[in-house]
mmCIF file of C-alpha atoms and ligand atoms in Angstrom:
data_model
loop_
_atom_site.group_PDB
_atom_site.id
_atom_site.type_symbol
_atom_site.label_atom_id
_atom_site.label_comp_id
_atom_site.label_asym_id
_atom_site.label_seq_id
_atom_site.Cartn_x
_atom_site.Cartn_y
_atom_site.Cartn_z
ATOM 1 C CA MET A 1 -29.541 -49.579 89.179
ATOM 2 C CA SER A 2 -31.967 -47.916 86.669
ATOM 3 C CA ASN A 3 -33.712 -51.506 85.561
ATOM 4 C CA SER A 4 -33.934 -52.774 88.938
ATOM 5 C CA LYS A 5 -37.357 -54.347 88.160
ATOM 6 C CA GLU A 6 -38.432 -57.577 86.672
ATOM 7 C CA ILE A 7 -36.632 -57.849 83.410
ATOM 8 C CA GLN A 8 -37.485 -60.722 81.029
ATOM 9 C CA THR A 9 -34.473 -61.828 79.130
ATOM 10 C CA SER A 10 -35.724 -63.992 76.698
ATOM 11 C CA ASP A 11 -34.477 -67.569 76.960
ATOM 12 C CA ALA A 12 -34.421 -67.975 73.091
ATOM 13 C CA THR A 13 -32.189 -65.003 72.925
ATOM 14 C CA LYS A 14 -28.778 -66.355 71.969
ATOM 15 C CA LEU A 15 -25.878 -65.386 73.871
ATOM 16 C CA GLY A 16 -27.562 -62.330 75.544
ATOM 17 C CA GLY A 17 -29.126 -60.803 71.927
ATOM 18 C CA SER A 18 -27.023 -58.868 69.809
ATOM 19 C CA PHE A 19 -25.841 -55.314 69.750
ATOM 20 C CA THR A 20 -24.668 -53.255 66.427
ATOM 21 C CA LEU A 21 -21.784 -51.190 67.497
ATOM 22 C CA PRO A 22 -23.043 -47.199 66.592
ATOM 23 C CA GLY A 23 -22.086 -46.359 62.911
ATOM 24 C CA THR A 24 -20.844 -49.742 62.081
ATOM 25 C CA SER A 25 -21.864 -52.917 60.398
ATOM 26 C CA MET A 26 -20.519 -54.887 63.153
ATOM 27 C CA THR A 27 -23.460 -56.867 65.110
ATOM 28 C CA VAL A 28 -22.185 -58.925 67.824
ATOM 29 C CA HIS A 29 -23.728 -61.395 70.458
ATOM 30 C CA ARG A 30 -23.629 -59.403 73.860
ATOM 31 C CA MET A 31 -21.793 -62.198 75.215
ATOM 32 C CA GLY A 32 -18.374 -62.661 73.767
ATOM 33 C CA TYR A 33 -14.933 -63.718 75.262
ATOM 34 C CA GLY A 34 -11.896 -61.946 76.536
ATOM 35 C CA ALA A 35 -8.556 -63.600 75.392
ATOM 36 C CA MET A 36 -6.277 -62.447 78.177
ATOM 37 C CA GLN A 37 -6.392 -65.305 80.338
ATOM 38 C CA LEU A 38 -5.081 -67.429 77.077
ATOM 39 C CA ALA A 39 -1.203 -66.470 77.821
ATOM 40 C CA GLY A 40 0.701 -67.864 80.564
ATOM 41 C CA PRO A 41 0.834 -66.953 84.353
ATOM 42 C CA GLY A 42 0.680 -63.130 84.729
ATOM 43 C CA VAL A 43 -0.408 -62.887 81.166
ATOM 44 C CA TRP A 44 3.276 -63.681 80.054
ATOM 45 C CA GLY A 45 4.849 -66.301 77.909
ATOM 46 C CA PRO A 46 3.041 -69.219 76.549
ATOM 47 C CA PRO A 47 0.304 -70.902 78.291
ATOM 48 C CA ARG A 48 1.093 -74.337 80.293
ATOM 49 C CA ASP A 49 -1.149 -76.252 77.640
ATOM 50 C CA PRO A 50 -1.483 -74.204 74.265
ATOM 51 C CA ASP A 51 -3.774 -76.627 72.823
ATOM 52 C CA ALA A 52 -5.909 -76.061 75.522
ATOM 53 C CA ALA A 53 -6.117 -72.384 74.741
ATOM 54 C CA VAL A 54 -6.766 -73.106 71.193
ATOM 55 C CA ALA A 55 -9.578 -75.601 72.328
ATOM 56 C CA VAL A 56 -11.037 -72.715 74.188
ATOM 57 C CA LEU A 57 -11.312 -70.257 71.401
ATOM 58 C CA ARG A 58 -12.684 -72.981 69.056
ATOM 59 C CA GLU A 59 -15.315 -73.746 71.572
ATOM 60 C CA ALA A 60 -16.356 -70.207 71.993
ATOM 61 C CA ILE A 61 -16.891 -69.899 68.192
ATOM 62 C CA ALA A 62 -18.644 -72.985 68.042
ATOM 63 C CA ALA A 63 -20.880 -71.727 70.645
ATOM 64 C CA GLY A 64 -21.675 -68.855 68.448
ATOM 65 C CA VAL A 65 -19.230 -66.181 70.209
ATOM 66 C CA ASN A 66 -18.336 -63.384 67.663
ATOM 67 C CA HIS A 67 -16.840 -60.979 69.827
ATOM 68 C CA ILE A 68 -13.121 -61.720 71.008
ATOM 69 C CA ASP A 69 -11.253 -59.146 72.923
ATOM 70 C CA THR A 70 -7.440 -59.025 73.016
ATOM 71 C CA SER A 71 -4.234 -57.045 72.805
ATOM 72 C CA ASP A 72 -0.972 -57.805 71.372
ATOM 73 C CA PHE A 73 0.784 -56.804 74.703
ATOM 74 C CA TYR A 74 -0.795 -60.224 76.562
ATOM 75 C CA GLY A 75 1.877 -62.416 76.309
ATOM 76 C CA PRO A 76 3.237 -60.264 74.816
ATOM 77 C CA HIS A 77 2.261 -61.481 71.290
ATOM 78 C CA VAL A 78 1.376 -65.025 72.454
ATOM 79 C CA THR A 79 -2.362 -64.361 72.880
ATOM 80 C CA ASN A 80 -2.777 -63.110 69.333
ATOM 81 C CA GLN A 81 -0.684 -65.889 67.998
ATOM 82 C CA ILE A 82 -2.964 -68.297 69.669
ATOM 83 C CA ILE A 83 -6.139 -66.684 68.273
ATOM 84 C CA ARG A 84 -4.544 -66.758 64.852
ATOM 85 C CA ARG A 85 -3.517 -70.246 65.395
ATOM 86 C CA ALA A 86 -6.922 -71.407 66.777
ATOM 87 C CA LEU A 87 -9.156 -69.222 64.046
ATOM 88 C CA HIS A 88 -7.354 -68.034 61.247
ATOM 89 C CA PRO A 89 -9.018 -67.909 58.536
ATOM 90 C CA TYR A 90 -11.404 -66.209 60.851
ATOM 91 C CA PRO A 91 -15.432 -66.645 60.483
ATOM 92 C CA GLN A 92 -16.760 -63.471 58.523
ATOM 93 C CA GLU A 93 -19.070 -62.366 61.456
ATOM 94 C CA LEU A 94 -16.115 -62.571 64.074
ATOM 95 C CA VAL A 95 -15.017 -59.128 65.495
ATOM 96 C CA ILE A 96 -11.802 -59.082 66.937
ATOM 97 C CA VAL A 97 -11.256 -56.049 69.300
ATOM 98 C CA THR A 98 -7.928 -55.081 70.229
ATOM 99 C CA LYS A 99 -6.130 -52.414 72.426
ATOM 100 C CA VAL A 100 -3.060 -50.337 72.116
ATOM 101 C CA GLY A 101 -1.494 -47.815 74.726
ATOM 102 C CA ALA A 102 0.743 -50.021 76.562
ATOM 103 C CA ARG A 103 3.758 -52.278 76.307
ATOM 104 C CA ARG A 104 5.232 -54.852 78.603
ATOM 105 C CA GLY A 105 8.651 -54.463 80.577
ATOM 106 C CA ALA A 106 11.321 -57.325 80.561
ATOM 107 C CA ASP A 107 10.138 -57.850 84.203
ATOM 108 C CA LYS A 108 6.618 -58.739 83.178
ATOM 109 C CA SER A 109 5.368 -55.355 84.280
ATOM 110 C CA TRP A 110 2.485 -53.079 82.332
ATOM 111 C CA ILE A 111 3.997 -49.679 80.948
ATOM 112 C CA HIS A 112 1.403 -46.988 79.992
ATOM 113 C CA ASP A 113 2.558 -45.885 76.572
ATOM 114 C CA VAL A 114 0.550 -43.822 74.451
ATOM 115 C CA SER A 115 3.343 -42.301 72.283
ATOM 116 C CA ARG A 116 2.918 -41.927 68.711
ATOM 117 C CA GLN A 117 5.425 -44.647 68.040
ATOM 118 C CA ASN A 118 4.260 -47.240 70.490
ATOM 119 C CA LEU A 119 0.598 -47.059 69.047
ATOM 120 C CA ILE A 120 2.040 -47.137 65.378
ATOM 121 C CA ASP A 121 3.892 -50.385 66.260
ATOM 122 C CA SER A 122 1.131 -51.908 68.580
ATOM 123 C CA VAL A 123 -1.179 -51.658 65.331
ATOM 124 C CA HIS A 124 1.281 -53.240 62.960
ATOM 125 C CA ASP A 125 2.089 -55.906 65.895
ATOM 126 C CA ASN A 126 -1.500 -56.519 66.099
ATOM 127 C CA LEU A 127 -1.862 -57.048 62.367
ATOM 128 C CA ARG A 128 0.987 -59.216 61.895
ATOM 129 C CA ASN A 129 0.329 -61.655 64.878
ATOM 130 C CA LEU A 130 -3.269 -61.714 64.307
ATOM 131 C CA GLU A 131 -2.654 -62.042 60.461
ATOM 132 C CA LEU A 132 -5.214 -59.234 59.591
ATOM 133 C CA GLU A 133 -4.913 -56.582 56.735
ATOM 134 C CA ALA A 134 -6.893 -54.329 59.001
ATOM 135 C CA LEU A 135 -8.141 -54.177 62.391
ATOM 136 C CA ASP A 136 -12.113 -54.102 63.204
ATOM 137 C CA LEU A 137 -11.872 -52.147 66.379
ATOM 138 C CA VAL A 138 -9.035 -50.683 68.305
ATOM 139 C CA ASN A 139 -9.406 -49.265 71.887
ATOM 140 C CA LEU A 140 -7.111 -46.508 73.202
ATOM 141 C CA ARG A 141 -6.289 -47.829 76.474
ATOM 142 C CA ALA A 142 -5.974 -44.471 77.806
ATOM 143 C CA TRP A 143 -4.221 -44.718 81.223
ATOM 144 C CA GLY A 144 -3.071 -46.647 83.990
ATOM 145 C CA ASN A 145 -2.704 -50.146 85.163
ATOM 146 C CA ASN A 146 -5.366 -52.728 85.549
ATOM 147 C CA GLY A 147 -7.950 -51.958 88.002
ATOM 148 C CA GLN A 148 -6.950 -48.290 88.772
ATOM 149 C CA ALA A 149 -8.975 -45.349 88.337
ATOM 150 C CA PRO A 150 -9.040 -43.780 84.995
ATOM 151 C CA GLY A 151 -6.972 -40.532 84.777
ATOM 152 C CA GLN A 152 -8.044 -37.126 83.241
ATOM 153 C CA LYS A 153 -5.042 -36.596 80.735
ATOM 154 C CA SER A 154 -5.876 -35.079 77.173
ATOM 155 C CA LEU A 155 -6.569 -37.906 74.658
ATOM 156 C CA VAL A 156 -5.929 -35.364 71.768
ATOM 157 C CA GLU A 157 -2.475 -36.582 70.748
ATOM 158 C CA PRO A 158 -2.837 -40.324 70.988
ATOM 159 C CA LEU A 159 -6.342 -40.224 69.542
ATOM 160 C CA ALA A 160 -4.907 -38.259 66.520
ATOM 161 C CA VAL A 161 -2.558 -41.034 65.861
ATOM 162 C CA LEU A 162 -5.326 -43.630 65.863
ATOM 163 C CA VAL A 163 -7.249 -41.358 63.458
ATOM 164 C CA GLU A 164 -4.414 -41.158 61.007
ATOM 165 C CA LEU A 165 -4.170 -45.187 61.069
ATOM 166 C CA LYS A 166 -7.890 -45.507 60.620
ATOM 167 C CA ARG A 167 -7.339 -43.187 57.403
ATOM 168 C CA GLN A 168 -4.677 -45.339 56.129
ATOM 169 C CA ALA A 169 -7.351 -48.046 56.446
ATOM 170 C CA LEU A 170 -5.369 -50.179 58.914
ATOM 171 C CA ILE A 171 -7.941 -49.720 61.543
ATOM 172 C CA ARG A 172 -11.973 -49.454 61.078
ATOM 173 C CA HIS A 173 -13.351 -48.342 64.272
ATOM 174 C CA ILE A 174 -11.985 -46.682 67.419
ATOM 175 C CA GLY A 175 -13.047 -47.244 71.020
ATOM 176 C CA LEU A 176 -11.649 -46.101 74.544
ATOM 177 C CA SER A 177 -10.624 -47.785 77.544
ATOM 178 C CA ASN A 178 -9.948 -46.626 80.743
ATOM 179 C CA VAL A 179 -11.444 -43.497 80.270
ATOM 180 C CA THR A 180 -13.740 -40.767 82.229
ATOM 181 C CA PRO A 181 -17.016 -39.321 80.490
ATOM 182 C CA LYS A 182 -14.909 -35.862 80.142
ATOM 183 C CA GLN A 183 -12.339 -37.678 78.160
ATOM 184 C CA LEU A 184 -14.957 -39.460 75.815
ATOM 185 C CA THR A 185 -16.492 -36.054 75.324
ATOM 186 C CA GLU A 186 -13.089 -34.704 74.128
ATOM 187 C CA ALA A 187 -12.594 -37.687 72.050
ATOM 188 C CA GLN A 188 -15.706 -37.441 70.260
ATOM 189 C CA THR A 189 -14.791 -34.130 68.819
ATOM 190 C CA LEU A 190 -11.986 -36.091 67.151
ATOM 191 C CA THR A 191 -13.681 -39.368 65.925
ATOM 192 C CA ASP A 192 -16.523 -41.583 66.134
ATOM 193 C CA ILE A 193 -16.373 -43.666 69.555
ATOM 194 C CA VAL A 194 -18.213 -47.095 69.401
ATOM 195 C CA CYS A 195 -17.391 -48.432 72.889
ATOM 196 C CA VAL A 196 -15.997 -47.590 76.166
ATOM 197 C CA GLN A 197 -14.126 -50.518 77.915
ATOM 198 C CA ASN A 198 -13.684 -49.693 81.609
ATOM 199 C CA LEU A 199 -13.612 -51.494 84.783
ATOM 200 C CA TYR A 200 -17.214 -52.722 86.203
ATOM 201 C CA ASN A 201 -18.820 -55.654 87.719
ATOM 202 C CA LEU A 202 -21.153 -56.362 90.691
ATOM 203 C CA ALA A 203 -18.635 -54.806 93.001
ATOM 204 C CA GLN A 204 -17.150 -52.230 91.186
ATOM 205 C CA ARG A 205 -19.802 -49.683 90.066
ATOM 206 C CA ASP A 206 -17.752 -46.226 89.619
ATOM 207 C CA ASP A 207 -19.379 -46.172 86.088
ATOM 208 C CA ASP A 208 -22.982 -46.667 86.660
ATOM 209 C CA ALA A 209 -23.830 -43.084 85.521
ATOM 210 C CA PHE A 210 -21.464 -43.336 82.461
ATOM 211 C CA ILE A 211 -23.157 -46.642 81.520
ATOM 212 C CA ASP A 212 -26.480 -45.143 81.351
ATOM 213 C CA ASP A 213 -25.217 -41.810 79.565
ATOM 214 C CA LEU A 214 -23.461 -44.448 76.942
ATOM 215 C CA ALA A 215 -26.594 -46.399 76.369
ATOM 216 C CA GLU A 216 -28.591 -43.268 75.524
ATOM 217 C CA GLN A 217 -25.593 -42.462 72.883
ATOM 218 C CA GLY A 218 -25.915 -45.696 71.653
ATOM 219 C CA ILE A 219 -22.449 -46.684 72.345
ATOM 220 C CA ALA A 220 -21.229 -50.102 73.855
ATOM 221 C CA TYR A 221 -19.890 -50.393 77.367
ATOM 222 C CA VAL A 222 -17.686 -53.401 77.719
ATOM 223 C CA PRO A 223 -16.758 -53.928 81.573
ATOM 224 C CA PHE A 224 -13.336 -55.463 81.716
ATOM 225 C CA PHE A 225 -12.839 -57.818 84.892
ATOM 226 C CA PRO A 226 -16.734 -58.827 84.610
ATOM 227 C CA LEU A 227 -15.911 -61.562 87.058
ATOM 228 C CA GLY A 228 -13.736 -59.499 89.311
ATOM 229 C CA GLY A 229 -10.556 -60.191 87.390
ATOM 230 C CA PHE A 230 -7.539 -62.226 88.440
ATOM 231 C CA ASN A 231 -9.337 -62.457 91.926
ATOM 232 C CA PRO A 232 -12.882 -63.602 90.964
ATOM 233 C CA LEU A 233 -15.768 -62.123 92.800
ATOM 234 C CA GLN A 234 -16.297 -63.727 96.180
ATOM 235 C CA SER A 235 -19.510 -62.748 97.974
ATOM 236 C CA ALA A 236 -21.751 -64.346 100.409
ATOM 237 C CA ALA A 237 -24.821 -62.365 98.644
ATOM 238 C CA LEU A 238 -23.844 -63.621 95.348
ATOM 239 C CA ASP A 239 -23.399 -67.200 96.670
ATOM 240 C CA SER A 240 -26.805 -67.338 98.280
ATOM 241 C CA VAL A 241 -28.520 -65.638 95.283
ATOM 242 C CA ALA A 242 -26.886 -68.228 92.879
ATOM 243 C CA GLU A 243 -27.911 -71.199 95.049
ATOM 244 C CA SER A 244 -31.462 -69.930 95.298
ATOM 245 C CA LEU A 245 -31.518 -69.918 91.485
ATOM 246 C CA GLY A 246 -29.871 -73.264 91.093
ATOM 247 C CA ARG A 247 -26.955 -71.597 89.139
ATOM 248 C CA THR A 248 -23.112 -70.581 89.798
ATOM 249 C CA PRO A 249 -22.184 -67.329 91.067
ATOM 250 C CA MET A 250 -20.284 -66.516 88.172
ATOM 251 C CA GLN A 251 -23.494 -67.007 86.040
ATOM 252 C CA VAL A 252 -25.247 -64.905 88.080
ATOM 253 C CA ALA A 253 -22.656 -62.069 88.023
ATOM 254 C CA LEU A 254 -22.807 -62.174 84.452
ATOM 255 C CA ALA A 255 -26.391 -62.085 83.953
ATOM 256 C CA TRP A 256 -26.639 -59.241 86.275
ATOM 257 C CA LEU A 257 -24.339 -57.330 83.733
ATOM 258 C CA LEU A 258 -26.720 -58.479 81.123
ATOM 259 C CA GLN A 259 -29.589 -56.943 82.621
ATOM 260 C CA ARG A 260 -27.931 -53.713 84.105
ATOM 261 C CA SER A 261 -28.115 -52.092 80.656
ATOM 262 C CA PRO A 262 -28.711 -53.217 76.783
ATOM 263 C CA ASN A 263 -25.654 -51.526 75.648
ATOM 264 C CA ILE A 264 -23.280 -53.700 77.883
ATOM 265 C CA LEU A 265 -21.241 -56.278 76.042
ATOM 266 C CA LEU A 266 -19.540 -59.048 78.177
ATOM 267 C CA ILE A 267 -15.892 -60.409 77.585
ATOM 268 C CA PRO A 268 -15.456 -62.749 80.457
ATOM 269 C CA GLY A 269 -12.066 -64.335 80.502
ATOM 270 C CA THR A 270 -11.227 -68.126 81.154
ATOM 271 C CA SER A 271 -8.580 -70.457 80.280
ATOM 272 C CA SER A 272 -10.866 -73.333 80.656
ATOM 273 C CA VAL A 273 -13.541 -74.965 78.430
ATOM 274 C CA HIS A 274 -15.617 -75.960 81.417
ATOM 275 C CA HIS A 275 -15.689 -72.285 82.593
ATOM 276 C CA LEU A 276 -16.612 -71.087 79.135
ATOM 277 C CA ARG A 277 -19.421 -73.448 78.815
ATOM 278 C CA GLU A 278 -20.627 -72.450 82.377
ATOM 279 C CA ASN A 279 -20.291 -68.858 81.537
ATOM 280 C CA LEU A 280 -22.125 -68.964 78.141
ATOM 281 C CA LYS A 281 -25.231 -70.303 80.079
ATOM 282 C CA ALA A 282 -25.647 -66.934 81.987
ATOM 283 C CA ASP A 283 -27.668 -65.542 79.089
ATOM 284 C CA GLY A 284 -31.190 -67.418 79.925
ATOM 285 C CA LEU A 285 -31.144 -66.404 83.442
ATOM 286 C CA ASN A 286 -33.797 -63.924 84.567
ATOM 287 C CA LEU A 287 -33.122 -62.153 87.425
ATOM 288 C CA LEU A 288 -36.009 -60.746 89.324
ATOM 289 C CA THR A 289 -36.652 -58.329 91.883
ATOM 290 C CA ASP A 290 -35.601 -60.011 94.888
ATOM 291 C CA ALA A 291 -32.332 -61.382 93.666
ATOM 292 C CA LEU A 292 -31.625 -57.935 91.726
ATOM 293 C CA THR A 293 -32.136 -55.983 95.425
ATOM 294 C CA LYS A 294 -29.482 -58.561 96.826
ATOM 295 C CA LEU A 295 -27.036 -58.300 94.140
ATOM 296 C CA ASP A 296 -27.429 -54.276 93.856
ATOM 297 C CA ALA A 297 -26.644 -53.941 97.574
ATOM 298 C CA ILE A 298 -23.149 -55.674 96.813
ATOM 299 C CA GLY A 299 -21.917 -52.832 94.883
ATOM 300 C CA THR A 300 -23.599 -50.021 97.054
ATOM 301 C CA LYS A 301 -20.631 -48.172 98.485
ATOM 302 C CA SER A 302 -22.516 -47.263 101.756
ATOM 303 C CA ASP A 303 -23.120 -50.965 102.277
ATOM 304 C CA LYS A 304 -19.561 -51.356 103.934
ATOM 305 C CA LYS A 305 -20.558 -55.073 105.102
ATOM 306 C CA ALA A 306 -21.420 -56.001 101.594
ATOM 307 C CA ASN A 307 -18.168 -54.535 100.384
ATOM 308 C CA GLU A 308 -16.158 -56.286 102.569
ATOM 309 C CA GLU A 309 -17.158 -59.705 101.482
ATOM 310 C CA ILE A 310 -15.765 -58.772 97.951
HETATM 311 N N1 LIG B 1 -9.039 -52.452 79.025
HETATM 312 C C1 LIG B 1 -8.349 -53.038 80.109
HETATM 313 O O1 LIG B 1 -7.482 -52.226 80.560
HETATM 314 C C2 LIG B 1 -8.614 -54.274 80.455
HETATM 315 C C3 LIG B 1 -7.971 -54.971 81.587
HETATM 316 C C4 LIG B 1 -8.027 -56.215 82.049
HETATM 317 C C5 LIG B 1 -8.723 -57.164 81.194
HETATM 318 N N2 LIG B 1 -9.299 -56.486 80.007
HETATM 319 C C6 LIG B 1 -9.981 -57.529 79.328
HETATM 320 O O2 LIG B 1 -11.011 -57.948 79.775
HETATM 321 C C7 LIG B 1 -11.246 -59.420 79.750
HETATM 322 C C8 LIG B 1 -11.896 -60.018 80.765
HETATM 323 O O3 LIG B 1 -11.027 -59.823 82.066
HETATM 324 P P1 LIG B 1 -10.137 -61.032 82.853
HETATM 325 O O4 LIG B 1 -10.390 -62.306 82.065
HETATM 326 O O5 LIG B 1 -9.099 -60.491 83.220
HETATM 327 O O6 LIG B 1 -11.212 -60.998 84.039
HETATM 328 P P2 LIG B 1 -12.735 -61.859 84.437
HETATM 329 O O7 LIG B 1 -13.677 -62.216 83.300
HETATM 330 O O8 LIG B 1 -13.261 -60.923 85.274
HETATM 331 O O9 LIG B 1 -12.429 -63.424 85.140
HETATM 332 C C9 LIG B 1 -11.407 -64.203 84.829
HETATM 333 C C10 LIG B 1 -11.009 -64.776 85.745
HETATM 334 O O10 LIG B 1 -12.267 -65.618 86.275
HETATM 335 C C11 LIG B 1 -11.867 -67.192 86.173
HETATM 336 N N3 LIG B 1 -13.268 -67.563 85.693
HETATM 337 C C12 LIG B 1 -13.657 -67.501 84.381
HETATM 338 N N4 LIG B 1 -14.789 -68.099 84.488
HETATM 339 C C13 LIG B 1 -15.179 -68.974 85.834
HETATM 340 C C14 LIG B 1 -15.883 -69.631 86.225
HETATM 341 N N5 LIG B 1 -17.147 -70.032 85.578
HETATM 342 N N6 LIG B 1 -15.912 -70.302 87.531
HETATM 343 C C15 LIG B 1 -14.750 -69.940 88.046
HETATM 344 N N7 LIG B 1 -13.743 -68.948 87.727
HETATM 345 C C16 LIG B 1 -13.886 -68.474 86.583
HETATM 346 C C17 LIG B 1 -10.670 -67.332 85.384
HETATM 347 O O11 LIG B 1 -9.900 -68.329 85.587
HETATM 348 P P3 LIG B 1 -10.243 -69.862 84.496
HETATM 349 O O12 LIG B 1 -9.041 -69.360 83.494
HETATM 350 O O13 LIG B 1 -9.616 -70.715 85.681
HETATM 351 O O14 LIG B 1 -11.408 -69.873 84.349
HETATM 352 C C18 LIG B 1 -9.891 -65.842 85.552
HETATM 353 O O15 LIG B 1 -9.081 -66.163 86.553
HETATM 354 C C19 LIG B 1 -9.790 -60.021 79.326
HETATM 355 O O16 LIG B 1 -9.602 -61.078 78.690
HETATM 356 C C20 LIG B 1 -9.205 -58.759 78.586
HETATM 357 O O17 LIG B 1 -9.668 -58.941 77.083
HETATM 358 C C21 LIG B 1 -9.129 -55.381 79.467
#
């Protein structure tokens, strides 16, 4: 970790400070919200308590969150419909980021699909269900299922479709998800890329060098599964650091990401107002050298023992 020294994150800096997506007028707090958990179990169908889902979104906005990550394949359609119900008409400063490149099978499966027709249909589904005339930022989810390693396929064809939709003013900006540095470089020959959304957290550190490279380019890195995803992080080292700081493990995991690099934007997911409030309090937490050393070791591949804890 390049910044494993004493870093002072100002307590006065709201929600982790702010970040402007490159070449855009979109400035967001570094602590946002990921909406995937708002759909029913398995990200399928309506949640058990739709009013509770609406309450989570409204609480996030009331707390100052201005970056929400979603997709129309969450539910499918359900998550975006809940966002619309809770927040439309949207606050002017709110940036809703969505993703395309998959669809759901009737058996609840996640089907990778970057065909021209699916990308166009997905953009229109997002527009309709979010009730928007244009989408602020669309990530091309390039490959694979959640949690699997990115592939190496060329993105030229699917990206050309998004560029076309951008020209039609249906999309304002483009990002990538589940991609490698090579795929980013190729994509940048076609269009500006403002963010990359890949799997990364305390225990999953494959993108360490990529994050530093993106930081140099001013491109946002948005780790998905920042808390470990469907099975949140479990680590004795994380627990012990949290206990020593009087914080919760999830707050420490998020604070570690905030300190990892200034281009990291957080989108932790939760279906609970209680967890949302807890997570948003991660921003005032300074992790000093001792804590960082213990936390960094969790993701060190050679540290087998630590990895087994996760
Ligand atoms: N690009 C992609 O391919 C991709 C893939 C996956 C996800 N995403 C995006 O990334 C966002 C975040 O991912 P995620 O929500 O799946 O995973 P996550 O943020 O790593 O973790 C969410 C899980 O942690 C639990 N949790 C949250 N706060 C907690 C707390 N304070 N204490 C204990 N448990 C807590 C949640 O349960 P509760 O509901 O009970 O709080 C939920 O089970 C998603 O919303 C989605 O927008 C993108």
